[in-house]
Amino acid sequence: MPPVVAPVIEPEKPKAKVKPIDRSQGVLRPVIVEELVGPDHKVRAIWELTGQLDLSGYYGKIQSQEGKAGSSAWNPQLLLSVWLYAYSEQVTSARYLSTLMEYEPGLMWLAGLGVVNYWTLNAFRSSHQEELSKLLAELLGVLSHEGLITLECVAHDGTKIQAQAGSDTFRRGKTLEKEILKAQELVVELERQEASGGSGNARRDAAQRRAARERNERMKLAAEELEKVRAAKKSEQERAEARVSLTEPESRNMKHGNNAIEPSYNVQISVDAEQKIIVGFCLTQSSSDSGCLQEAMEQVKETVGRYPEQSVADGGFTNQASIHDMNQSGIDFYGSLAEPEMRQAASMKAAGIDPAFGPSAFQVLTESKSLQCPAGKILEYVRQSKKGDTTYWQYQAESKDCGGCEYQKQCCPRPEKGRLVSIRMEENEEVAAFREKMKTEAAQQIYKKRGPVAEFPNAWIKEKLGIRKFRLRGMAKATTEALWGVLTYDVQQWIRLSWRPKVMAAVVGNGATQLA
């Protein structure tokens, strides 16, 4: 038998030695506030910039005064800087922001390790709209002085931002009347309870009365807004179906880019093409952009002090009224104006009419003021109409002629009333001149600036600042919050284009000096 070989037993290898992590321990460590952020951190830029701006409007509203009783108020420069930094970090919740101030390095540096409660933060954000507007104008003055704004060309666009109201809060007139009655009865009942001594909890009773009064005022506002919505409707059925939100009556249902219909506001933003700086904005209740361009240019003039030399906007803003307003204001306007033939083709497609039987297939009989169709039948003149910027003469065939025609399916899918044909006769002179201008290569090159310039800030505000839905309710407060977004965006551009290059140049210069 072969000898039995004992198995070789390898010695057990020792385990790797690593440092333990003890998360249960407490450590007392010194904090040097000045070293919490680097020299090129944006929070330093924000503090430096707010220190240069005129904040007298904020300081003038502080009731606490030196030498008198009462606690000190938080410095408005600090609160302004905290919110600008918060929005730049996509923080829009006051409660979360107050919590972040306990450990986030930038906020710890700003407040010197202090923590502002959420109520103070929210109150500061939702008020001071007038002061914020003045700060925006002052900031634009700084940017203009540094050559970052020229107003040679301003691109304009609108973007929908969702309101706080939910889609399920919209009600028709009959339901609103019941809610108004309930709100009024609740106010009367609480006042009666107060007169009889209340529940014994004065603070709770006061809070209930305040909430009831606010609800009653909101229902009254909802009734006023419902009348505005009804006034914009064309038919009685549409007016009867009109609805308004009970929680945020000033919001309107608007269609967004993802085809969702949500309660929203339309934020109109004007952008200087030189460095994509926002030079004006306004907030509207209209889902359509068609009547917003002139108001936007007025906002630019109010903020910066003058109109731009050129303005560029897409087809939603380009119409006879806008072209006329821009001419009157001395602004060279560039936009997208659809050809009448394209509009007619779209209308024919919607009606199921074959393109071969468009208006060009009908012969105008000038002497008899009528048309002759491809089948030889006569269409009599019925009226003159105006669609947008263009005047049309309309002709209509007899229903019996269309019903028995061999081309009925292609030419008149609904022969009950007979085919109606619109022939373009004349176009507004200003619109015609504008159309010819936009055919030139130079105009097309200017119009190409619109997309990259106008849409960039919209994307930035939604993606980088996180303002896809307003935190505050009501049109006035939503306007204030949009203003925070615009101000934050422009501050970030100032940091990128002006402050940081200077800081980096100084750092490089100091390094070169030390090496020498």
Coordinates of C-alpha atoms in Angstrom, one line a residue:
M1 CA 0.0 0.0 0.0
P2 CA 1.2 3.5 -0.8
P3 CA 2.2 5.6 2.2
V4 CA -0.5 7.8 3.7
V5 CA 0.4 11.5 3.2
A6 CA -1.0 13.8 5.9
P7 CA -2.8 16.8 4.6
V8 CA -1.0 20.1 4.7
I9 CA -2.8 22.6 6.9
E10 CA -2.2 26.2 6.0
P11 CA -1.8 28.5 9.0
E12 CA -4.8 30.9 9.3
K13 CA -3.9 34.3 8.0
P14 CA -4.5 37.2 10.5
K15 CA -7.4 39.6 9.6
A16 CA -6.6 43.0 8.3
K17 CA -6.4 45.6 11.0
V18 CA -8.5 48.7 10.4
K19 CA -9.4 51.6 12.6
P20 CA -12.8 51.3 14.2
I21 CA -15.6 53.8 13.7
D22 CA -17.3 54.8 16.8
R23 CA -20.4 56.9 16.1
S24 CA -21.7 56.7 19.7
Q25 CA -19.0 59.0 21.1
G26 CA -19.4 62.7 21.6
V27 CA -16.5 65.1 20.7
L28 CA -16.0 68.7 21.8
R29 CA -14.2 70.4 19.0
P30 CA -13.4 74.1 18.5
V31 CA -15.0 75.8 15.4
I32 CA -13.3 78.6 13.7
V33 CA -16.1 80.2 11.8
E34 CA -13.9 82.0 9.3
E35 CA -12.5 78.7 8.1
L36 CA -15.8 77.0 7.5
V37 CA -15.8 78.1 3.8
G38 CA -13.1 78.7 1.3
P39 CA -12.0 82.1 0.0
D40 CA -14.0 81.5 -3.3
H41 CA -17.1 80.1 -1.7
K42 CA -20.2 81.8 -3.2
V43 CA -21.6 82.6 0.3
R44 CA -18.8 85.1 0.7
A45 CA -19.7 86.7 -2.6
I46 CA -23.4 87.0 -1.5
W47 CA -22.4 88.6 1.8
E48 CA -20.1 91.1 0.0
L49 CA -22.7 92.0 -2.6
T50 CA -25.6 92.5 -0.1
G51 CA -23.2 94.7 1.9
Q52 CA -22.9 97.0 -1.1
L53 CA -26.7 97.3 -1.7
D54 CA -29.0 99.9 -0.2
L55 CA -30.9 98.1 2.6
S56 CA -32.4 101.2 4.2
G57 CA -35.9 100.1 3.3
Y58 CA -35.4 97.0 5.4
Y59 CA -33.8 98.8 8.3
G60 CA -36.5 101.4 8.4
K61 CA -39.2 98.8 9.2
I62 CA -37.3 97.4 12.2
Q63 CA -39.2 98.4 15.4
S64 CA -36.5 97.4 17.9
Q65 CA -34.1 100.4 18.5
E66 CA -30.9 100.8 20.4
G67 CA -31.2 102.2 23.9
K68 CA -34.8 101.0 24.3
A69 CA -36.4 97.8 25.7
G70 CA -36.9 94.8 23.5
S71 CA -34.8 92.1 21.9
S72 CA -32.6 92.8 18.9
A73 CA -33.9 92.0 15.4
W74 CA -32.0 89.8 12.9
N75 CA -29.9 91.8 10.5
P76 CA -31.8 92.2 7.2
Q77 CA -28.5 91.8 5.4
L78 CA -28.2 88.3 7.0
L79 CA -31.8 87.3 6.2
L80 CA -31.4 88.5 2.6
S81 CA -28.1 86.6 2.2
V82 CA -29.5 83.5 3.8
W83 CA -32.4 83.3 1.3
L84 CA -30.2 84.1 -1.7
Y85 CA -27.9 81.3 -0.7
A86 CA -30.8 78.9 0.1
Y87 CA -32.4 79.4 -3.3
S88 CA -29.0 78.9 -5.0
E89 CA -28.9 75.5 -3.2
Q90 CA -32.5 74.6 -4.2
V91 CA -33.8 75.1 -0.6
T92 CA -37.2 76.7 -0.7
S93 CA -38.7 75.4 2.7
A94 CA -38.3 77.8 5.6
R95 CA -38.4 75.0 8.1
Y96 CA -35.7 73.0 6.4
L97 CA -33.6 76.1 6.0
S98 CA -33.8 76.8 9.7
T99 CA -32.6 73.2 10.4
L100 CA -29.8 73.6 7.9
M101 CA -28.5 76.6 9.7
E102 CA -27.4 74.3 12.6
Y103 CA -24.9 72.4 10.5
E104 CA -24.5 73.6 6.9
P105 CA -21.1 75.3 6.6
G106 CA -22.2 78.2 4.4
L107 CA -25.1 79.1 6.6
M108 CA -23.1 78.6 9.8
W109 CA -20.5 81.1 8.3
L110 CA -23.2 83.6 7.3
A111 CA -25.0 83.6 10.7
G112 CA -21.8 83.2 12.8
L113 CA -23.3 79.9 14.2
G114 CA -26.6 81.6 14.9
V115 CA -29.9 79.9 13.9
V116 CA -33.0 81.9 12.7
N117 CA -36.3 80.3 13.4
Y118 CA -38.5 79.3 10.4
W119 CA -41.3 81.8 11.2
T120 CA -38.8 84.8 10.9
L121 CA -37.4 83.3 7.7
N122 CA -40.8 82.9 6.1
A123 CA -42.1 86.3 7.2
F124 CA -39.0 87.9 5.7
R125 CA -39.3 86.0 2.4
S126 CA -43.1 86.6 1.9
S127 CA -42.9 90.4 2.5
H128 CA -40.8 93.3 1.3
Q129 CA -41.7 93.0 -2.4
E130 CA -41.1 96.7 -3.0
E131 CA -37.6 96.5 -1.4
L132 CA -36.7 93.4 -3.4
S133 CA -37.7 95.2 -6.6
K134 CA -35.4 98.1 -5.7
L135 CA -32.6 95.7 -5.0
L136 CA -33.0 94.0 -8.4
A137 CA -32.8 97.5 -10.1
E138 CA -29.7 98.3 -8.0
L139 CA -28.1 95.0 -8.9
L140 CA -28.8 95.6 -12.6
G141 CA -27.1 99.0 -12.3
V142 CA -24.0 97.3 -10.9
L143 CA -24.0 94.7 -13.7
S144 CA -24.6 97.5 -16.3
H145 CA -21.7 99.5 -14.9
E146 CA -19.4 96.4 -15.2
G147 CA -20.5 96.0 -18.9
L148 CA -22.5 92.8 -18.4
I149 CA -25.7 94.5 -19.6
T150 CA -26.0 96.4 -22.8
L151 CA -29.7 96.3 -23.7
E152 CA -28.7 96.0 -27.4
C153 CA -30.9 92.9 -27.7
V154 CA -33.4 91.5 -25.1
A155 CA -35.1 88.1 -25.6
H156 CA -38.4 87.5 -23.9
D157 CA -40.2 84.3 -23.0
G158 CA -42.8 83.0 -20.5
T159 CA -42.8 79.9 -18.3
K160 CA -45.6 78.4 -16.2
I161 CA -44.9 77.8 -12.5
Q162 CA -47.3 75.7 -10.5
A163 CA -49.3 77.4 -7.7
Q164 CA -49.8 76.0 -4.2
A165 CA -53.5 75.3 -5.0
G166 CA -54.5 71.7 -5.9
S167 CA -56.4 70.8 -9.0
D168 CA -59.2 69.4 -6.8
T169 CA -59.8 72.8 -5.1
F170 CA -61.6 74.2 -8.2
R171 CA -65.4 74.7 -7.8
R172 CA -68.3 76.1 -9.9
G173 CA -70.5 79.1 -9.0
K174 CA -73.2 77.1 -7.1
T175 CA -70.7 75.4 -4.9
L176 CA -68.9 78.6 -4.3
E177 CA -72.1 80.3 -3.1
K178 CA -72.6 77.6 -0.5
E179 CA -69.1 78.0 0.7
I180 CA -69.5 81.7 1.0
L181 CA -72.6 81.2 3.1
K182 CA -70.8 78.7 5.3
A183 CA -67.9 81.1 5.8
Q184 CA -70.1 83.9 6.8
E185 CA -72.1 81.8 9.2
L186 CA -68.9 80.6 10.9
V187 CA -67.7 84.1 11.4
V188 CA -71.0 85.1 13.0
E189 CA -71.0 82.0 15.2
L190 CA -67.5 82.6 16.5
E191 CA -68.2 86.2 17.2
R192 CA -71.3 85.1 19.2
Q193 CA -69.2 82.7 21.2
E194 CA -66.7 85.5 21.9
A195 CA -69.5 87.7 23.2
S196 CA -70.7 84.9 25.5
G197 CA -67.2 84.4 27.1
G198 CA -65.6 81.9 24.7
S199 CA -64.3 78.4 25.5
G200 CA -61.9 79.5 28.1
N201 CA -58.8 79.3 25.9
A202 CA -58.3 82.8 24.7
R203 CA -55.4 82.0 22.3
R204 CA -57.2 79.2 20.6
D205 CA -60.4 81.2 20.2
A206 CA -58.5 84.1 18.7
A207 CA -56.8 81.8 16.2
Q208 CA -60.2 80.3 15.2
R209 CA -61.7 83.7 14.7
R210 CA -58.7 84.8 12.6
A211 CA -58.9 81.6 10.4
A212 CA -62.6 82.1 9.9
R213 CA -62.1 85.8 8.8
E214 CA -59.4 84.8 6.4
R215 CA -61.6 82.0 5.0
N216 CA -64.4 84.5 4.6
E217 CA -62.2 87.0 2.8
R218 CA -60.8 84.2 0.5
M219 CA -64.3 83.2 -0.5
K220 CA -65.1 86.8 -1.3
L221 CA -62.0 86.9 -3.5
A222 CA -63.0 83.7 -5.1
A223 CA -66.3 85.2 -6.1
E224 CA -64.5 88.2 -7.7
E225 CA -62.1 85.9 -9.5
L226 CA -64.9 83.7 -10.8
E227 CA -66.5 86.7 -12.5
K228 CA -63.1 87.5 -14.2
V229 CA -62.9 83.9 -15.4
R230 CA -66.5 84.0 -16.7
A231 CA -65.9 87.3 -18.5
A232 CA -63.1 85.7 -20.5
K233 CA -65.4 82.9 -21.7
K234 CA -67.2 83.1 -25.1
S235 CA -70.4 81.0 -24.7
E236 CA -73.0 80.7 -22.0
Q237 CA -72.2 77.1 -21.5
E238 CA -68.5 77.9 -20.9
R239 CA -69.5 80.6 -18.4
A240 CA -71.7 78.2 -16.6
E241 CA -68.9 75.6 -16.4
A242 CA -66.3 78.2 -15.2
R243 CA -64.5 77.2 -12.0
V244 CA -62.1 78.9 -9.5
S245 CA -59.9 77.5 -6.7
L246 CA -61.2 77.9 -3.2
T247 CA -57.8 77.9 -1.6
E248 CA -56.0 80.1 -4.1
P249 CA -58.6 82.0 -6.2
E250 CA -56.1 84.0 -8.2
S251 CA -54.4 80.9 -9.7
R252 CA -55.5 79.6 -13.1
N253 CA -55.5 76.2 -14.8
M254 CA -52.7 76.2 -17.3
K255 CA -51.2 73.6 -19.6
H256 CA -47.5 72.8 -19.0
G257 CA -44.8 71.4 -21.3
N258 CA -45.6 67.8 -20.2
N259 CA -49.3 68.4 -21.2
A260 CA -50.4 68.4 -17.5
I261 CA -53.0 71.0 -16.6
E262 CA -52.3 72.5 -13.2
P263 CA -53.2 75.6 -11.2
S264 CA -50.3 78.0 -12.1
Y265 CA -49.1 81.5 -12.8
N266 CA -47.4 82.6 -16.1
V267 CA -44.0 84.1 -15.3
Q268 CA -42.7 86.5 -18.1
I269 CA -38.9 86.9 -18.2
S270 CA -36.8 89.4 -20.3
V271 CA -33.2 88.5 -20.7
D272 CA -30.3 90.7 -22.0
A273 CA -28.5 88.8 -24.8
E274 CA -25.0 90.0 -23.8
Q275 CA -24.5 87.7 -20.8
K276 CA -28.0 86.2 -20.3
I277 CA -28.9 88.5 -17.4
I278 CA -32.6 88.9 -16.5
V279 CA -33.5 92.5 -16.8
G280 CA -37.2 92.4 -16.2
F281 CA -40.0 90.1 -15.2
C282 CA -43.7 90.1 -14.4
L283 CA -46.3 87.5 -13.3
T284 CA -49.7 87.1 -15.0
Q285 CA -52.8 85.0 -14.7
S286 CA -53.1 84.4 -18.4
S287 CA -52.0 81.1 -19.9
S288 CA -51.5 82.9 -23.2
D289 CA -48.4 85.0 -24.0
S290 CA -50.1 87.0 -26.8
G291 CA -50.7 90.2 -24.8
C292 CA -47.6 90.2 -22.5
L293 CA -44.8 91.7 -24.6
Q294 CA -45.5 95.4 -24.2
E295 CA -46.0 95.0 -20.4
A296 CA -42.7 93.1 -20.3
M297 CA -40.8 95.9 -22.1
E298 CA -42.4 98.5 -19.7
Q299 CA -41.0 96.4 -16.8
V300 CA -37.5 96.5 -18.4
K301 CA -37.7 100.3 -18.8
E302 CA -38.9 100.6 -15.2
T303 CA -36.1 98.4 -13.8
V304 CA -33.2 99.5 -16.0
G305 CA -34.3 102.9 -17.0
R306 CA -34.8 102.6 -20.8
Y307 CA -36.2 100.3 -23.5
P308 CA -33.9 97.8 -25.2
E309 CA -32.8 98.5 -28.8
Q310 CA -34.1 95.1 -30.0
S311 CA -36.5 92.6 -28.6
V312 CA -36.9 89.0 -29.7
A313 CA -39.8 86.7 -28.9
D314 CA -41.4 83.6 -30.3
G315 CA -44.7 83.1 -32.2
G316 CA -46.8 83.3 -29.0
F317 CA -46.0 87.0 -28.6
T318 CA -45.9 87.9 -32.3
N319 CA -49.1 89.5 -33.5
Q320 CA -50.4 92.8 -34.8
A321 CA -50.8 94.4 -31.4
S322 CA -47.2 93.5 -30.4
I323 CA -45.8 94.7 -33.7
H324 CA -47.6 98.0 -33.3
D325 CA -46.6 98.4 -29.7
M326 CA -42.9 97.8 -30.4
N327 CA -43.0 100.3 -33.3
Q328 CA -44.6 102.9 -31.0
S329 CA -41.9 102.3 -28.3
G330 CA -39.1 102.5 -30.8
I331 CA -38.0 98.9 -30.3
D332 CA -36.8 96.9 -33.3
F333 CA -38.8 93.7 -32.9
Y334 CA -38.1 90.2 -34.2
G335 CA -40.5 87.3 -33.9
S336 CA -42.0 84.3 -35.6
L337 CA -45.1 85.1 -37.7
A338 CA -46.9 82.2 -39.3
E339 CA -47.9 82.5 -42.9
P340 CA -51.7 82.8 -43.6
E341 CA -51.4 79.8 -45.9
M342 CA -50.1 77.7 -43.0
R343 CA -53.0 78.7 -40.8
Q344 CA -55.5 77.9 -43.5
A345 CA -53.9 74.5 -44.1
A346 CA -54.2 73.7 -40.4
S347 CA -57.9 74.8 -40.4
M348 CA -58.6 72.6 -43.4
K349 CA -56.9 69.6 -41.9
A350 CA -59.0 70.0 -38.7
A351 CA -62.1 70.2 -40.9
G352 CA -61.1 67.1 -42.9
I353 CA -60.7 68.9 -46.2
D354 CA -58.3 67.7 -48.9
P355 CA -55.4 70.2 -49.5
A356 CA -56.2 70.0 -53.2
F357 CA -59.5 71.8 -52.5
G358 CA -58.0 74.8 -50.6
P359 CA -58.9 78.4 -51.3
S360 CA -56.4 78.5 -54.2
A361 CA -58.6 75.9 -56.1
F362 CA -61.5 78.4 -56.3
Q363 CA -61.6 81.0 -59.0
V364 CA -62.6 84.6 -58.0
L365 CA -65.2 86.1 -60.2
T366 CA -64.6 89.8 -59.7
E367 CA -67.5 91.1 -61.7
S368 CA -70.2 89.1 -59.8
K369 CA -68.3 89.2 -56.5
S370 CA -68.5 85.4 -56.2
L371 CA -66.3 82.3 -56.4
Q372 CA -66.4 79.3 -58.8
C373 CA -65.5 75.9 -57.3
P374 CA -63.6 73.1 -59.1
A375 CA -67.0 71.5 -59.9
G376 CA -68.2 74.7 -61.6
K377 CA -70.7 75.7 -58.9
I378 CA -71.0 79.3 -57.7
L379 CA -70.3 80.4 -54.1
E380 CA -71.9 83.8 -53.2
Y381 CA -70.2 86.4 -51.1
V382 CA -71.6 86.4 -47.5
R383 CA -69.4 88.7 -45.3
Q384 CA -66.0 90.2 -44.5
S385 CA -64.1 88.8 -41.5
K386 CA -60.9 89.6 -39.7
K387 CA -58.7 86.8 -38.4
G388 CA -55.8 88.0 -36.4
D389 CA -54.0 90.6 -38.6
T390 CA -55.6 89.7 -41.9
T391 CA -58.9 90.7 -43.7
Y392 CA -60.8 88.0 -45.5
W393 CA -63.8 87.8 -47.8
Q394 CA -66.0 84.8 -47.1
Y395 CA -68.0 82.9 -49.7
Q396 CA -70.5 80.1 -49.1
A397 CA -71.9 77.4 -51.4
E398 CA -75.5 76.1 -51.4
S399 CA -76.0 72.9 -49.3
K400 CA -77.7 71.2 -52.2
D401 CA -74.8 71.9 -54.5
C402 CA -72.3 70.4 -52.1
G403 CA -74.5 67.4 -51.1
G404 CA -74.7 66.2 -54.7
C405 CA -71.2 67.0 -55.8
E406 CA -68.7 64.4 -56.9
Y407 CA -66.0 66.0 -54.8
Q408 CA -68.1 66.3 -51.7
K409 CA -66.0 64.0 -49.5
Q410 CA -62.7 65.7 -50.4
C411 CA -64.1 69.3 -50.5
C412 CA -67.0 69.5 -48.0
P413 CA -67.1 66.6 -45.5
R414 CA -70.1 68.3 -43.8
P415 CA -72.4 69.4 -46.6
E416 CA -75.4 70.4 -44.4
K417 CA -74.5 74.2 -44.6
G418 CA -72.4 74.2 -47.7
R419 CA -68.7 74.9 -48.1
L420 CA -67.4 78.2 -46.6
V421 CA -64.3 79.6 -48.3
S422 CA -62.2 82.5 -46.9
I423 CA -60.1 84.5 -49.5
R424 CA -57.4 86.7 -48.1
M425 CA -57.8 90.3 -49.4
E426 CA -55.4 92.5 -47.4
E427 CA -53.0 92.5 -44.5
N428 CA -52.2 95.2 -42.0
E429 CA -49.3 97.4 -43.3
E430 CA -47.2 97.1 -40.2
V431 CA -47.7 93.3 -40.2
A432 CA -46.8 93.1 -43.9
A433 CA -43.7 95.1 -43.4
F434 CA -42.7 93.0 -40.4
R435 CA -43.3 89.8 -42.5
E436 CA -40.9 91.1 -45.2
K437 CA -38.3 92.1 -42.6
M438 CA -38.3 88.6 -41.1
K439 CA -37.6 87.1 -44.5
T440 CA -34.1 88.7 -44.6
E441 CA -31.0 86.7 -43.5
A442 CA -30.1 89.4 -41.0
A443 CA -33.4 89.1 -39.2
Q444 CA -33.2 85.3 -39.1
Q445 CA -29.8 85.5 -37.5
I446 CA -31.1 87.8 -34.8
Y447 CA -34.1 85.6 -34.2
K448 CA -31.9 82.6 -33.7
K449 CA -30.6 84.2 -30.5
R450 CA -34.1 83.8 -28.9
G451 CA -33.9 80.1 -27.9
P452 CA -30.4 80.0 -26.2
V453 CA -31.0 83.4 -24.5
A454 CA -34.6 83.4 -23.4
E455 CA -35.0 79.8 -22.4
F456 CA -31.8 79.4 -20.5
P457 CA -32.9 81.4 -17.4
N458 CA -36.3 79.5 -17.4
A459 CA -34.5 76.2 -17.2
W460 CA -32.0 77.6 -14.6
I461 CA -34.8 78.8 -12.3
K462 CA -36.7 75.5 -12.4
E463 CA -33.8 73.1 -12.4
K464 CA -31.0 74.8 -10.4
L465 CA -33.1 76.9 -8.1
G466 CA -35.9 74.3 -7.7
I467 CA -38.8 76.8 -8.3
R468 CA -41.2 74.5 -10.1
K469 CA -44.0 75.2 -7.6
F470 CA -44.5 78.3 -5.5
R471 CA -44.3 77.8 -1.8
L472 CA -46.4 80.9 -1.1
R473 CA -50.1 81.4 -1.9
G474 CA -51.7 84.2 -3.8
M475 CA -50.6 86.3 -6.8
A476 CA -48.8 89.0 -4.7
K477 CA -46.8 86.5 -2.7
A478 CA -46.1 84.3 -5.8
T479 CA -44.8 87.5 -7.5
T480 CA -42.5 88.0 -4.5
E481 CA -41.2 84.5 -4.6
A482 CA -40.6 84.7 -8.4
L483 CA -38.7 87.9 -7.6
W484 CA -36.5 86.0 -5.2
G485 CA -35.8 83.5 -8.0
V486 CA -34.9 86.2 -10.5
L487 CA -32.7 88.0 -8.0
T488 CA -30.9 84.8 -7.1
Y489 CA -30.3 84.0 -10.7
D490 CA -28.7 87.4 -11.4
V491 CA -26.6 87.2 -8.3
Q492 CA -25.3 83.9 -9.5
Q493 CA -24.4 85.4 -12.8
W494 CA -22.6 88.3 -11.1
I495 CA -20.6 85.7 -9.1
R496 CA -19.7 83.8 -12.2
L497 CA -18.9 86.7 -14.5
S498 CA -17.5 89.3 -12.0
W499 CA -16.7 88.2 -8.5
R500 CA -15.1 84.8 -8.9
P501 CA -12.7 85.8 -11.7
K502 CA -11.4 88.7 -9.5
V503 CA -11.0 86.4 -6.5
M504 CA -9.1 83.8 -8.5
A505 CA -6.9 86.5 -10.1
A506 CA -6.1 87.8 -6.6
V507 CA -5.3 84.3 -5.3
V508 CA -3.0 83.7 -8.3
G509 CA -1.3 87.1 -7.8
N510 CA -0.7 86.3 -4.1
G511 CA 0.8 82.9 -5.0
A512 CA 3.1 84.5 -7.5
T513 CA 4.2 87.1 -5.0
Q514 CA 5.0 84.5 -2.4
L515 CA 7.1 82.4 -4.9
A516 CA 9.0 85.5 -5.8

